[in-house]
GROMACS .gro file of C-alpha atoms in nm:
model
  238
    1MET     CA    1  -2.093  -0.070   1.432
    2PHE     CA    2  -2.110  -0.362   1.193
    3PHE     CA    3  -1.896  -0.191   0.934
    4ILE     CA    4  -1.546  -0.047   0.923
    5SER     CA    5  -1.515   0.331   0.917
    6LEU     CA    6  -1.377   0.469   0.590
    7ASN     CA    7  -1.155   0.707   0.787
    8ALA     CA    8  -1.020   0.419   0.995
    9LEU     CA    9  -0.913   0.231   0.682
   10ILE     CA   10  -0.749   0.538   0.534
   11MET     CA   11  -0.570   0.612   0.862
   12ARG     CA   12  -0.437   0.254   0.871
   13THR     CA   13  -0.245   0.313   0.550
   14ILE     CA   14  -0.126   0.658   0.663
   15LEU     CA   15  -0.004   0.522   0.996
   16MET     CA   16   0.183   0.240   0.823
   17MET     CA   17   0.388   0.479   0.609
   18PRO     CA   18   0.648   0.572   0.875
   19ILE     CA   19   0.707   0.200   0.932
   20LEU     CA   20   0.741   0.132   0.562
   21PHE     CA   21   0.996   0.415   0.534
   22PHE     CA   22   1.237   0.176   0.707
   23PHE     CA   23   1.208  -0.073   0.421
   24LEU     CA   24   1.510  -0.146   0.204
   25SER     CA   25   1.481  -0.459  -0.007
   26CYS     CA   26   1.609  -0.672  -0.297
   27CYS     CA   27   1.981  -0.709  -0.350
   28ASP     CA   28   1.955  -0.828  -0.711
   29LYS     CA   29   2.038  -0.588  -0.992
   30VAL     CA   30   1.728  -0.408  -1.116
   31CYS     CA   31   1.720  -0.222  -1.447
   32TYR     CA   32   1.437   0.028  -1.439
   33THR     CA   33   1.275   0.332  -1.592
   34VAL     CA   34   1.023   0.538  -1.399
   35SER     CA   35   0.848   0.824  -1.577
   36GLY     CA   36   0.523   1.014  -1.564
   37THR     CA   37   0.338   1.324  -1.458
   38ILE     CA   38   0.287   1.509  -1.128
   39GLU     CA   39  -0.011   1.732  -1.063
   40GLY     CA   40   0.094   2.095  -1.030
   41ALA     CA   41   0.452   2.041  -1.144
   42THR     CA   42   0.593   2.293  -1.393
   43GLU     CA   43   0.885   2.293  -1.632
   44GLY     CA   44   1.219   2.266  -1.451
   45ASP     CA   45   1.077   2.159  -1.112
   46SER     CA   46   1.284   1.902  -0.919
   47VAL     CA   47   1.167   1.546  -0.856
   48ILE     CA   48   1.343   1.290  -0.636
   49LEU     CA   49   1.346   0.911  -0.631
   50PHE     CA   50   1.434   0.768  -0.290
   51TYR     CA   51   1.402   0.504  -0.026
   52SER     CA   52   1.451   0.541   0.348
   53ASP     CA   53   1.699   0.359   0.567
   54ASN     CA   54   1.680   0.388   0.947
   55GLY     CA   55   1.470   0.700   0.921
   56GLU     CA   56   1.720   0.884   0.702
   57ARG     CA   57   1.621   0.957   0.344
   58GLN     CA   58   1.860   0.799   0.098
   59SER     CA   59   1.872   0.908  -0.266
   60LEU     CA   60   1.873   0.635  -0.529
   61ALA     CA   61   1.903   0.838  -0.848
   62GLY     CA   62   1.953   1.189  -0.719
   63THR     CA   63   1.708   1.432  -0.871
   64THR     CA   64   1.562   1.492  -1.210
   65THR     CA   65   1.356   1.778  -1.347
   66ILE     CA   66   1.024   1.813  -1.520
   67LYS     CA   67   1.079   1.830  -1.896
   68GLU     CA   68   0.790   1.878  -2.136
   69GLY     CA   69   0.548   1.801  -1.855
   70GLU     CA   70   0.706   1.477  -1.734
   71PHE     CA   71   0.980   1.345  -1.506
   72ALA     CA   72   1.195   1.041  -1.588
   73PHE     CA   73   1.443   0.823  -1.401
   74GLU     CA   74   1.642   0.543  -1.559
   75GLY     CA   75   1.916   0.325  -1.420
   76GLU     CA   76   2.032   0.006  -1.257
   77THR     CA   77   2.039  -0.063  -0.886
   78ASP     CA   78   2.093  -0.348  -0.644
   79ALA     CA   79   1.817  -0.213  -0.418
   80GLY     CA   80   1.480  -0.271  -0.581
   81GLY     CA   81   1.167  -0.281  -0.366
   82ILE     CA   82   0.940  -0.018  -0.218
   83TYR     CA   83   1.046   0.336  -0.310
   84TYR     CA   84   0.903   0.686  -0.331
   85ILE     CA   85   0.876   0.959  -0.587
   86GLY     CA   86   0.899   1.294  -0.411
   87TYR     CA   87   0.789   1.638  -0.527
   88GLU     CA   88   0.863   1.897  -0.260
   89LYS     CA   89   0.774   2.229  -0.418
   90GLY     CA   90   0.515   2.436  -0.234
   91ASP     CA   91   0.351   2.398   0.105
   92THR     CA   92   0.226   2.042   0.053
   93PRO     CA   93   0.494   1.797  -0.066
   94LEU     CA   94   0.383   1.489  -0.259
   95TYR     CA   95   0.535   1.149  -0.182
   96ALA     CA   96   0.414   0.855  -0.386
   97LEU     CA   97   0.490   0.496  -0.286
   98PHE     CA   98   0.551   0.238  -0.559
   99PHE     CA   99   0.737  -0.085  -0.634
  100LEU     CA  100   1.071  -0.028  -0.804
  101GLU     CA  101   1.130  -0.335  -1.018
  102GLU     CA  102   1.255  -0.447  -1.356
  103GLY     CA  103   1.079  -0.278  -1.645
  104ASP     CA  104   0.918   0.042  -1.766
  105ILE     CA  105   0.709   0.199  -1.488
  106ARG     CA  106   0.465   0.479  -1.569
  107ALA     CA  107   0.324   0.712  -1.304
  108ASN     CA  108   0.039   0.956  -1.263
  109ILE     CA  109   0.084   1.137  -0.932
  110THR     CA  110  -0.187   1.368  -0.800
  111LYS     CA  111  -0.277   1.520  -0.464
  112GLU     CA  112  -0.568   1.279  -0.428
  113ARG     CA  113  -0.411   0.960  -0.556
  114SER     CA  114  -0.096   0.822  -0.715
  115ARG     CA  115  -0.107   0.543  -0.971
  116PHE     CA  116   0.178   0.336  -1.115
  117TYR     CA  117   0.155   0.106  -1.416
  118GLY     CA  118   0.351  -0.134  -1.630
  119THR     CA  119   0.524  -0.385  -1.402
  120PRO     CA  120   0.384  -0.684  -1.210
  121ASN     CA  121   0.375  -0.556  -0.852
  122ASN     CA  122   0.262  -0.207  -0.953
  123GLU     CA  123  -0.020  -0.355  -1.162
  124ARG     CA  124  -0.124  -0.578  -0.872
  125ASN     CA  125  -0.123  -0.281  -0.639
  126ARG     CA  126  -0.321  -0.064  -0.883
  127ILE     CA  127  -0.592  -0.328  -0.930
  128CYS     CA  128  -0.612  -0.378  -0.554
  129GLU     CA  129  -0.639  -0.004  -0.488
  130ASP     CA  130  -0.920   0.029  -0.744
  131THR     CA  131  -1.111  -0.262  -0.591
  132LEU     CA  132  -1.063  -0.142  -0.234
  133ALA     CA  133  -1.175   0.208  -0.336
  134HIS     CA  134  -1.500   0.059  -0.468
  135TYR     CA  135  -1.565  -0.135  -0.147
  136LEU     CA  136  -1.483   0.169   0.064
  137GLN     CA  137  -1.730   0.380  -0.133
  138VAL     CA  138  -2.000   0.123  -0.066
  139LEU     CA  139  -1.918   0.116   0.306
  140SER     CA  140  -1.902   0.494   0.324
  141ALA     CA  141  -2.243   0.530   0.162
  142ILE     CA  142  -2.394   0.281   0.408
  143GLU     CA  143  -2.227   0.448   0.704
  144ASN     CA  144  -2.336   0.797   0.597
  145ARG     CA  145  -2.694   0.684   0.555
  146PHE     CA  146  -2.690   0.510   0.892
  147TYR     CA  147  -2.586   0.827   1.073
  148THR     CA  148  -2.762   1.095   0.870
  149ASP     CA  149  -3.096   0.949   0.759
  150SER     CA  150  -3.404   0.912   0.975
  151LEU     CA  151  -3.450   0.537   0.970
  152SER     CA  152  -3.700   0.303   1.124
  153ALA     CA  153  -3.579   0.016   1.339
  154GLU     CA  154  -3.636  -0.222   1.051
  155GLU     CA  155  -3.443  -0.002   0.809
  156MET     CA  156  -3.154   0.027   1.054
  157THR     CA  157  -3.141  -0.352   1.089
  158THR     CA  158  -3.145  -0.398   0.712
  159LEU     CA  159  -2.873  -0.136   0.666
  160GLY     CA  160  -2.665  -0.295   0.942
  161ILE     CA  161  -2.684  -0.630   0.763
  162LYS     CA  162  -2.577  -0.464   0.436
  163GLY     CA  163  -2.286  -0.302   0.616
  164TYR     CA  164  -2.181  -0.632   0.768
  165GLU     CA  165  -2.194  -0.805   0.430
  166ALA     CA  166  -1.998  -0.522   0.264
  167GLN     CA  167  -1.732  -0.538   0.534
  168LYS     CA  168  -1.715  -0.916   0.502
  169THR     CA  169  -1.662  -0.884   0.125
  170LEU     CA  170  -1.384  -0.630   0.176
  171VAL     CA  171  -1.205  -0.844   0.433
  172GLU     CA  172  -1.234  -1.152   0.211
  173TYR     CA  173  -1.086  -0.957  -0.079
  174ILE     CA  174  -0.787  -0.849   0.132
  175HIS     CA  175  -0.735  -1.207   0.249
  176ASN     CA  176  -0.751  -1.332  -0.111
  177CYS     CA  177  -0.503  -1.065  -0.227
  178VAL     CA  178  -0.249  -1.179   0.030
  179GLU     CA  179  -0.309  -1.550  -0.027
  180GLU     CA  180  -0.286  -1.523  -0.407
  181ASN     CA  181   0.028  -1.309  -0.389
  182SER     CA  182   0.209  -1.492  -0.111
  183ASP     CA  183   0.504  -1.547  -0.346
  184ASN     CA  184   0.572  -1.181  -0.425
  185LEU     CA  185   0.650  -0.848  -0.264
  186PHE     CA  186   0.301  -0.706  -0.315
  187GLY     CA  187   0.150  -0.988  -0.108
  188LEU     CA  188   0.397  -0.926   0.175
  189PHE     CA  189   0.325  -0.553   0.157
  190MET     CA  190  -0.050  -0.619   0.188
  191LEU     CA  191   0.003  -0.860   0.477
  192VAL     CA  192   0.192  -0.592   0.672
  193VAL     CA  193  -0.036  -0.297   0.590
  194TYR     CA  194  -0.356  -0.487   0.669
  195ASN     CA  195  -0.212  -0.709   0.942
  196ASP     CA  196  -0.498  -0.643   1.185
  197PHE     CA  197  -0.743  -0.797   0.936
  198PHE     CA  198  -0.587  -1.136   1.016
  199GLU     CA  199  -0.612  -1.357   1.320
  200PRO     CA  200  -0.265  -1.429   1.466
  201GLN     CA  201  -0.267  -1.791   1.348
  202GLU     CA  202  -0.369  -1.689   0.995
  203PHE     CA  203  -0.104  -1.415   0.987
  204SER     CA  204   0.164  -1.667   1.088
  205ARG     CA  205   0.046  -1.918   0.827
  206LEU     CA  206   0.065  -1.658   0.549
  207LEU     CA  207   0.402  -1.531   0.668
  208LYS     CA  208   0.541  -1.885   0.645
  209MET     CA  209   0.438  -1.888   0.275
  210VAL     CA  210   0.682  -1.604   0.188
  211PRO     CA  211   0.951  -1.758  -0.038
  212ALA     CA  212   1.302  -1.791   0.099
  213ASP     CA  213   1.453  -1.597  -0.192
  214LEU     CA  214   1.233  -1.296  -0.110
  215ILE     CA  215   1.338  -1.313   0.256
  216ASN     CA  216   1.707  -1.356   0.173
  217ARG     CA  217   1.707  -1.061  -0.070
  218SER     CA  218   1.594  -0.828   0.207
  219ASN     CA  219   1.800  -0.605   0.431
  220ASN     CA  220   1.617  -0.418   0.708
  221SER     CA  221   1.317  -0.549   0.519
  222LEU     CA  222   0.941  -0.558   0.512
  223TYR     CA  223   0.974  -0.922   0.613
  224ASP     CA  224   1.145  -0.815   0.936
  225ILE     CA  225   0.851  -0.585   1.008
  226ALA     CA  226   0.614  -0.878   0.950
  227VAL     CA  227   0.814  -1.095   1.192
  228GLU     CA  228   0.788  -0.822   1.455
  229ILE     CA  229   0.411  -0.806   1.402
  230GLU     CA  230   0.396  -1.184   1.447
  231LEU     CA  231   0.590  -1.150   1.773
  232GLN     CA  232   0.351  -0.884   1.901
  233ASN     CA  233   0.056  -1.103   1.800
  234SER     CA  234   0.195  -1.393   2.004
  235LYS     CA  235   0.225  -1.169   2.310
  236ARG     CA  236  -0.137  -1.060   2.276
  237VAL     CA  237  -0.254  -1.421   2.246
  238ILE     CA  238  -0.071  -1.511   2.564
   0.00000   0.00000   0.00000
């Protein structure tokens, strides 16, 4: 088809999560607060803040509990970067990815979607998620109509063109997100998650734009994952 399946895009993010669990970044001291709400959580329930190193879950701030409807973590760490809020009560645990960085981070975690506010990379990610959700809705509507409606040949051609244009807009937005954020962790995150939206030469060009200080602050980092993707790209080109 001319357009990308909604399920395929969702699965891309899901499939990237085990890889991202290996990410442990920044070695600078980070003073942070993370607080917010979790759908279904009740007074006294446990909440964890963690990252993952070599497949083993590592606790950053231990656990906290829901008090007056909210959780809160506050502290200082030398390991800022991509982290997770975890709520493991019940049959379906919730794990919400966010950027742990300097500042006051607010969260609204639900079964459908988790949103984080208040600091630069989390705001960038939130805006990107909102925009991508809009484009995906457009693509989904086109795809559903293509497969469920009785269309004439002319209507199918017109719808196919609309799907192609919608997909093109989405891909351009992802490219712009990475290009405009090549100097920060969010841009690197996007480059890795949506790596197959880029031709190998373009991926390599964008990877070379990652600042040295971001690379040097990383240990077992997202940058290393990007380098491995670049290596695999070079093998496919050959």
